Tab-separated table of C-alpha atoms in Angstrom:
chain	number	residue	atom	x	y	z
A	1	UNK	CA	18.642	-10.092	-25.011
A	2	UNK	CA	18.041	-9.407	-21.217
A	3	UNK	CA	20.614	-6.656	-20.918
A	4	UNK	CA	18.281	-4.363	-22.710
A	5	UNK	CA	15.566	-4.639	-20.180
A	6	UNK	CA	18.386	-3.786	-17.784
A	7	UNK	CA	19.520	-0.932	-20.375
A	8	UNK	CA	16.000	0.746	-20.105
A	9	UNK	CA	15.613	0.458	-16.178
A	10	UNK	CA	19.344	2.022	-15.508
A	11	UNK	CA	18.173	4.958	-18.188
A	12	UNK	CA	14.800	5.580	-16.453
A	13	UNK	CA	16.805	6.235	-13.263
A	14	UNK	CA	19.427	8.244	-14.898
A	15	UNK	CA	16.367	10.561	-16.376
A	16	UNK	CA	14.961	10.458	-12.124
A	17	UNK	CA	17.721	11.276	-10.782
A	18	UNK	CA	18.948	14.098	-13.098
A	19	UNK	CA	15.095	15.636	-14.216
A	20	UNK	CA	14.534	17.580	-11.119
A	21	UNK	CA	15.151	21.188	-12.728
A	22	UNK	CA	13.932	19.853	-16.061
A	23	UNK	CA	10.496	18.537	-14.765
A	24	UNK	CA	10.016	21.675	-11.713
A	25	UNK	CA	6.792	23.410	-12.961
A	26	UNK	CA	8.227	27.131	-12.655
A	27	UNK	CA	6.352	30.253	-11.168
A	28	UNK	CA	3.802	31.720	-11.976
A	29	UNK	CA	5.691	34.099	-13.859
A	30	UNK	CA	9.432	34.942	-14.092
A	31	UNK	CA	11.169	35.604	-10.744
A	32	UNK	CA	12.616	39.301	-11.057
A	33	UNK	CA	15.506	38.493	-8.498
A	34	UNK	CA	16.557	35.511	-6.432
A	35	UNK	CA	14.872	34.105	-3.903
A	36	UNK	CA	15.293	35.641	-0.403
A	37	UNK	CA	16.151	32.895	1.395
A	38	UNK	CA	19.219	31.473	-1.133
A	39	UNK	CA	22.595	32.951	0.153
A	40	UNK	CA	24.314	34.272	-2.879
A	41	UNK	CA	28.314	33.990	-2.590
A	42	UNK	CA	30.764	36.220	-4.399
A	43	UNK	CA	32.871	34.826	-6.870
A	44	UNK	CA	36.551	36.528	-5.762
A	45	UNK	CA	35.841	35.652	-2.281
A	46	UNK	CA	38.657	33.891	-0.818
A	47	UNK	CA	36.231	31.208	1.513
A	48	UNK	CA	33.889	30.784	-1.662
A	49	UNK	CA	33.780	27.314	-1.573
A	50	UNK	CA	32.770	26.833	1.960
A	51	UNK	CA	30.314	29.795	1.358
A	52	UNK	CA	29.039	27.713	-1.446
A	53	UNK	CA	28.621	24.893	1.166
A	54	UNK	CA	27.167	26.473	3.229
A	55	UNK	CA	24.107	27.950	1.073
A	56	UNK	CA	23.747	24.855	-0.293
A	57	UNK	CA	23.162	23.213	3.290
A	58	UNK	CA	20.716	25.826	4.080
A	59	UNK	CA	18.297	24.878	0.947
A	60	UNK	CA	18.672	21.084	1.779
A	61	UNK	CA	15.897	21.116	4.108
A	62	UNK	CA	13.872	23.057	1.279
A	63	UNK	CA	14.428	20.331	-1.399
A	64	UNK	CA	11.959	17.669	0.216
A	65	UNK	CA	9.136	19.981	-0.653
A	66	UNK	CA	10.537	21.439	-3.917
A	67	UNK	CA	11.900	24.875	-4.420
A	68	UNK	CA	9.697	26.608	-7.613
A	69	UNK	CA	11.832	29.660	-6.913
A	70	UNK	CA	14.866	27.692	-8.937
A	71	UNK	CA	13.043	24.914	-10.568
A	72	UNK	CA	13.850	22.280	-8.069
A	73	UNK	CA	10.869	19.860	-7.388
A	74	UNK	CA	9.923	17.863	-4.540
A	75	UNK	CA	12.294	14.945	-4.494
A	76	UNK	CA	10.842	12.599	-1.591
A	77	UNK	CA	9.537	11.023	-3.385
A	78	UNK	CA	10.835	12.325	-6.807
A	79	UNK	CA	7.516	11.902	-9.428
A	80	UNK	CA	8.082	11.477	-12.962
A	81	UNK	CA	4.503	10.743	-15.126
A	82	UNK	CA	5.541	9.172	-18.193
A	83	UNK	CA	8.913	8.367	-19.670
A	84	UNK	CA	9.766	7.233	-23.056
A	85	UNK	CA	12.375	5.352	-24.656
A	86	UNK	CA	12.877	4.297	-28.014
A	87	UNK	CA	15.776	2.292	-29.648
A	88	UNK	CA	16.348	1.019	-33.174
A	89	UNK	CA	20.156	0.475	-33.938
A	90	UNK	CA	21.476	-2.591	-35.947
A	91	UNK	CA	19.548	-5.562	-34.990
A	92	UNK	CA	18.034	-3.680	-31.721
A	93	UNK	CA	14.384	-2.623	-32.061
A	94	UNK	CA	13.012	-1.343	-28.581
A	95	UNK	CA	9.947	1.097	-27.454
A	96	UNK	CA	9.608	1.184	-23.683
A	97	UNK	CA	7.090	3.218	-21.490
A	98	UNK	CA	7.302	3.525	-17.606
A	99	UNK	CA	4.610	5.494	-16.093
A	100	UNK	CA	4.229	6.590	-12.923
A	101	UNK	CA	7.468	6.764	-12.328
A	102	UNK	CA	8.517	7.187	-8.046
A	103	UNK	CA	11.584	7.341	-6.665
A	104	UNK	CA	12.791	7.741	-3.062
A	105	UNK	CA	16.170	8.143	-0.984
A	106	UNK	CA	17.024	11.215	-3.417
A	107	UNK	CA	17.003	13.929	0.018
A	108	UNK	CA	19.768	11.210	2.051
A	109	UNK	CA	22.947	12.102	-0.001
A	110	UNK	CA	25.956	13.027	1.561
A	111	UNK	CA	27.886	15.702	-0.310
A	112	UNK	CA	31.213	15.034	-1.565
A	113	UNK	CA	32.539	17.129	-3.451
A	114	UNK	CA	31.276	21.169	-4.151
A	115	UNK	CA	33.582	23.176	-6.087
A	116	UNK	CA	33.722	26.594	-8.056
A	117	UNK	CA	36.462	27.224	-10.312
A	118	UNK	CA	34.990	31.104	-11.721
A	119	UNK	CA	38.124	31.971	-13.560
A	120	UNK	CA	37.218	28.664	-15.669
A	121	UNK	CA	33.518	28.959	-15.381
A	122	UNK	CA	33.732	25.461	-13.816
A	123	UNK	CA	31.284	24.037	-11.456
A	124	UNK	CA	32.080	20.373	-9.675
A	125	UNK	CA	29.448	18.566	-7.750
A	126	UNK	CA	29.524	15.095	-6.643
A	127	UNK	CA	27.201	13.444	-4.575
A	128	UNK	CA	26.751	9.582	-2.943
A	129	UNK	CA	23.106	8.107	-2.157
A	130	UNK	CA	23.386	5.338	0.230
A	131	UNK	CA	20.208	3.933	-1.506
A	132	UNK	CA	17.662	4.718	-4.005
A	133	UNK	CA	14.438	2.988	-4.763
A	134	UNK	CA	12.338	3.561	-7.987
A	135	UNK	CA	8.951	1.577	-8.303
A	136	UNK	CA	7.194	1.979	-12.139
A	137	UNK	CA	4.721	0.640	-14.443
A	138	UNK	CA	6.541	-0.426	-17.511
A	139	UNK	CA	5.643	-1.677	-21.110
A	140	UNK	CA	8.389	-2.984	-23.336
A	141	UNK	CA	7.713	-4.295	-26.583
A	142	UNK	CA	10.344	-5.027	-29.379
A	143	UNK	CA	12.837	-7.235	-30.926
A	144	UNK	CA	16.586	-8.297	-30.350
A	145	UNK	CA	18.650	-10.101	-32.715
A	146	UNK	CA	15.113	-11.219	-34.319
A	147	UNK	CA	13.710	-12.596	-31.159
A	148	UNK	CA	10.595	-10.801	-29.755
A	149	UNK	CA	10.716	-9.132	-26.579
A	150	UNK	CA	7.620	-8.424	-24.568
A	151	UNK	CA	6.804	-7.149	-20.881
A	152	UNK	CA	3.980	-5.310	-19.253
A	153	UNK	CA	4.141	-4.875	-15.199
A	154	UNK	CA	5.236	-3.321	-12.547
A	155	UNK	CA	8.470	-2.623	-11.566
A	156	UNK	CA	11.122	-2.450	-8.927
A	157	UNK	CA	14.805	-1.152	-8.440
A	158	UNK	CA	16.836	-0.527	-5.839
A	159	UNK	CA	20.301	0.603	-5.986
A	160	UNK	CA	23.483	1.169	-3.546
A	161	UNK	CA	25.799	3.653	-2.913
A	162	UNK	CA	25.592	5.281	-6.041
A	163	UNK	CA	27.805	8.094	-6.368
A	164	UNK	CA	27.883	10.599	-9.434
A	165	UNK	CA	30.386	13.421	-9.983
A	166	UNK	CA	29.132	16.301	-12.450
A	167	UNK	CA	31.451	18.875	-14.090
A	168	UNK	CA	30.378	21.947	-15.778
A	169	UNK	CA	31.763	24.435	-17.801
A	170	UNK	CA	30.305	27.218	-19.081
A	171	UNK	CA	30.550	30.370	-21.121
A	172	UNK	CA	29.441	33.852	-20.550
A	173	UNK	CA	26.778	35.698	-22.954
A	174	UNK	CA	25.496	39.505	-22.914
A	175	UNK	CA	21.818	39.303	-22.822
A	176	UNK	CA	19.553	42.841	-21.998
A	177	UNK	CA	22.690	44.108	-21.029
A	178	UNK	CA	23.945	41.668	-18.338
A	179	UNK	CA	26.203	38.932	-17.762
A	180	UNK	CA	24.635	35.160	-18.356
A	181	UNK	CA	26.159	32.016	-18.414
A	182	UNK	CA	25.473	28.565	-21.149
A	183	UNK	CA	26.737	25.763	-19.991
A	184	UNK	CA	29.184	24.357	-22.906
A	185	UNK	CA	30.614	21.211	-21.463
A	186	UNK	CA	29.041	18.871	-19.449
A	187	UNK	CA	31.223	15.171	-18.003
A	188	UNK	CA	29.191	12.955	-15.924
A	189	UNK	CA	31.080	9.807	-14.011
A	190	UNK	CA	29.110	7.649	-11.798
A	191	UNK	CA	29.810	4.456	-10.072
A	192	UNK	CA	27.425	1.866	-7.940
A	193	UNK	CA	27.763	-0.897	-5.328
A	194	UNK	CA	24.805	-2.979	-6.020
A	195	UNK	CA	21.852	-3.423	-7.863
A	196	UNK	CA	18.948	-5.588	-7.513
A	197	UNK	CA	15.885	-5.625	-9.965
A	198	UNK	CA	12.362	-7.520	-10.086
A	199	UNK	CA	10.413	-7.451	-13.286
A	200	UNK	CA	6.522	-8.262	-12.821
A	201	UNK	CA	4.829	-10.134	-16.050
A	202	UNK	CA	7.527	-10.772	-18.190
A	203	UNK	CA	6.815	-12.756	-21.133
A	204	UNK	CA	3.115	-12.184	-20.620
A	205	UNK	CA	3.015	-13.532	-17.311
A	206	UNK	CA	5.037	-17.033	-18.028
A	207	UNK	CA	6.236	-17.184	-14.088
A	208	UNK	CA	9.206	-19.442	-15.097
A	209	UNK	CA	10.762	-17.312	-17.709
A	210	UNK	CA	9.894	-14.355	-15.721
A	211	UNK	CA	12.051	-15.795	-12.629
A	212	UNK	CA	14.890	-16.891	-14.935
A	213	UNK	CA	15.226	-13.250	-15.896
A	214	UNK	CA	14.920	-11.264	-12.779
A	215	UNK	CA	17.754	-14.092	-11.869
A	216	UNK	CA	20.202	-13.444	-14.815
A	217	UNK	CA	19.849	-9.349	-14.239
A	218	UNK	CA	20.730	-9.636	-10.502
A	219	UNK	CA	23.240	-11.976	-10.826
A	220	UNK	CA	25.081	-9.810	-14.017
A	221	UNK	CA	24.035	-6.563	-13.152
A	222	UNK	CA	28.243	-5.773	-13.128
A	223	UNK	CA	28.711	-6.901	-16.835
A	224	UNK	CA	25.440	-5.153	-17.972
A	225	UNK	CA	25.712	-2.124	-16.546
A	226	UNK	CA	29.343	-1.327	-18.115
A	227	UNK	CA	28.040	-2.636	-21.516
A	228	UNK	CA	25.283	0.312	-21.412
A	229	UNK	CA	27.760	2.613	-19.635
A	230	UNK	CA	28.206	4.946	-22.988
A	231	UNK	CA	24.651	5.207	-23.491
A	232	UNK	CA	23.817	6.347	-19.891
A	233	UNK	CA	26.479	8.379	-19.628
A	234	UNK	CA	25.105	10.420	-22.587
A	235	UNK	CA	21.542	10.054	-21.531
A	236	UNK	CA	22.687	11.824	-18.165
A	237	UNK	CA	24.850	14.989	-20.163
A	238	UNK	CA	21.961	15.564	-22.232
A	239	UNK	CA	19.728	15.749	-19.346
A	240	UNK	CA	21.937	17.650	-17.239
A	241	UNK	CA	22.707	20.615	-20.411
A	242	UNK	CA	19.235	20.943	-20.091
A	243	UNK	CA	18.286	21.311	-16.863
A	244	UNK	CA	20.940	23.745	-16.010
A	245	UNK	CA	20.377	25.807	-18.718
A	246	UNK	CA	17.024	26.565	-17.758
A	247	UNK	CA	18.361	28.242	-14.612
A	248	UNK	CA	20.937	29.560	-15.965
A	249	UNK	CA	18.662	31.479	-18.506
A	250	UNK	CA	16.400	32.971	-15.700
A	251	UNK	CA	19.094	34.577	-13.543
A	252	UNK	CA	21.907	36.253	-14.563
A	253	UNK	CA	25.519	35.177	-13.653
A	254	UNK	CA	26.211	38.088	-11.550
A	255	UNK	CA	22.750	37.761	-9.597
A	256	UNK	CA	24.161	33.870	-9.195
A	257	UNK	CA	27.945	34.672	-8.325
A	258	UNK	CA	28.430	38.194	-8.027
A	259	UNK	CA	32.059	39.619	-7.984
């Protein structure tokens, strides 16, 4: 049953590490144009993708504090209040809380990969963090294959060189007479070095089951984390469709790329 808890950690992270245009409180009201400081490239340009480098190096020292403008938090550290989880497939029944959710590292990634494709409305990003560090509060309560499962601590998790490769495609759409895009397709692949996790007050607060099962997640964490692969995989496209879309519906696609 352990590889659940394990399940529910990697998601929580997955959610971190992909909410920051979905959680960014936006303006105060709708920004009529982009903001000054962004350098817009232009989509026939034959240097795009190093222009596209390049403005995206420019706003890196901008994303420690957050950028409203476009929806982009503060990521050092990264706050998430509250996420919920719930699960209740076959013989899996799951509800998990973690609150006060923090996670750090998030600025120190090394850019891969930054492609435009405009012909195909296809956008590649993919990014390595050397390390990333998420303390929570968690609550788990449930039960697998008819054994109860119980936990209510704190949490720690600490993973290495993750990297995760995004592709998007999208479609254009007329809207108040100008060109916007909707993001259609979104593939997420990610891979990671090492994990290591430490579960306070498992099995309210029996220190000897609690040890056995920090043990078994840092000594599997390979097995378990291709066993919830699928689900965390999805977890991250559905996040992603989201957050994009929320840009992409407050700027058009020729104030974003214009020809």
């Amino acid at each position: 049953m352990n590889q659940y808890c394990l399940t529910g950690l990697l998601l929580v992270l997955g959610v971190v590490l992909h909410v920051e245009w979905a959680t960014a409180k936006p303006p105060n009201k709708m920004p009529d144009q982009l903001p000054s400081f962004l350098k817009v490239c232009h989509r026939n340009a034959p240097d795009l993708d190093t222009c596209v480098r390049e403005s995206y190096e420019e706003l890196r020292p901008r994303l420690i504090e957050g950028i409203p403008e476009l929806y982009i938090p503060a990521m050092e550290p990264l706050v998430v209040p509250q996420v919920k989880m719930d699960q209740d497939s076959g013989a899996i029944y799951l509800h998990s809380v973690y609150r006060n959710v923090k996670v750090t590292g998030i600025s120190k990634h090394t850019v891969n990969e930054l492609r435009l494709e405009p012909s195909k409305l296809k956008f590649i990003l993919s990014l390595t963090f050397p390390k990333l560090h998420m303390e929570s509060d968690y609550s788990i309560k449930g039960k697998i294959m008819m054994m109860p499962l119980l936990g209510d601590g704190h949490c720690n998790v600490d993973l290495v060189n993750i990297t995760m490769r995004t592709e998007l495609i999208g479609q254009e759409y007329k809207k108040n007479g100008a060109n916007f895009l909707k993001i259609n397709t979104v593939k997420v692949k990610y891979e990671l070095s090492d994990v290591h996790i430490h579960l306070d007050n498992l099995f309210n607060g029996d220190k000897a089951l609690g040890d056995r099962m920090n043990e078994f997640l840092n000594e599997n964490w390979k097995a378990l984390a291709e066993e919830v692969r699928p689900l965390m995989t999805k977890a991250l496209v559905d996040i992603l469709r989201a957050s994009v879309d929320k840009l992409f519906a407050s700027f058009s696609y020729d104030d974003l790329l214009p020809k």
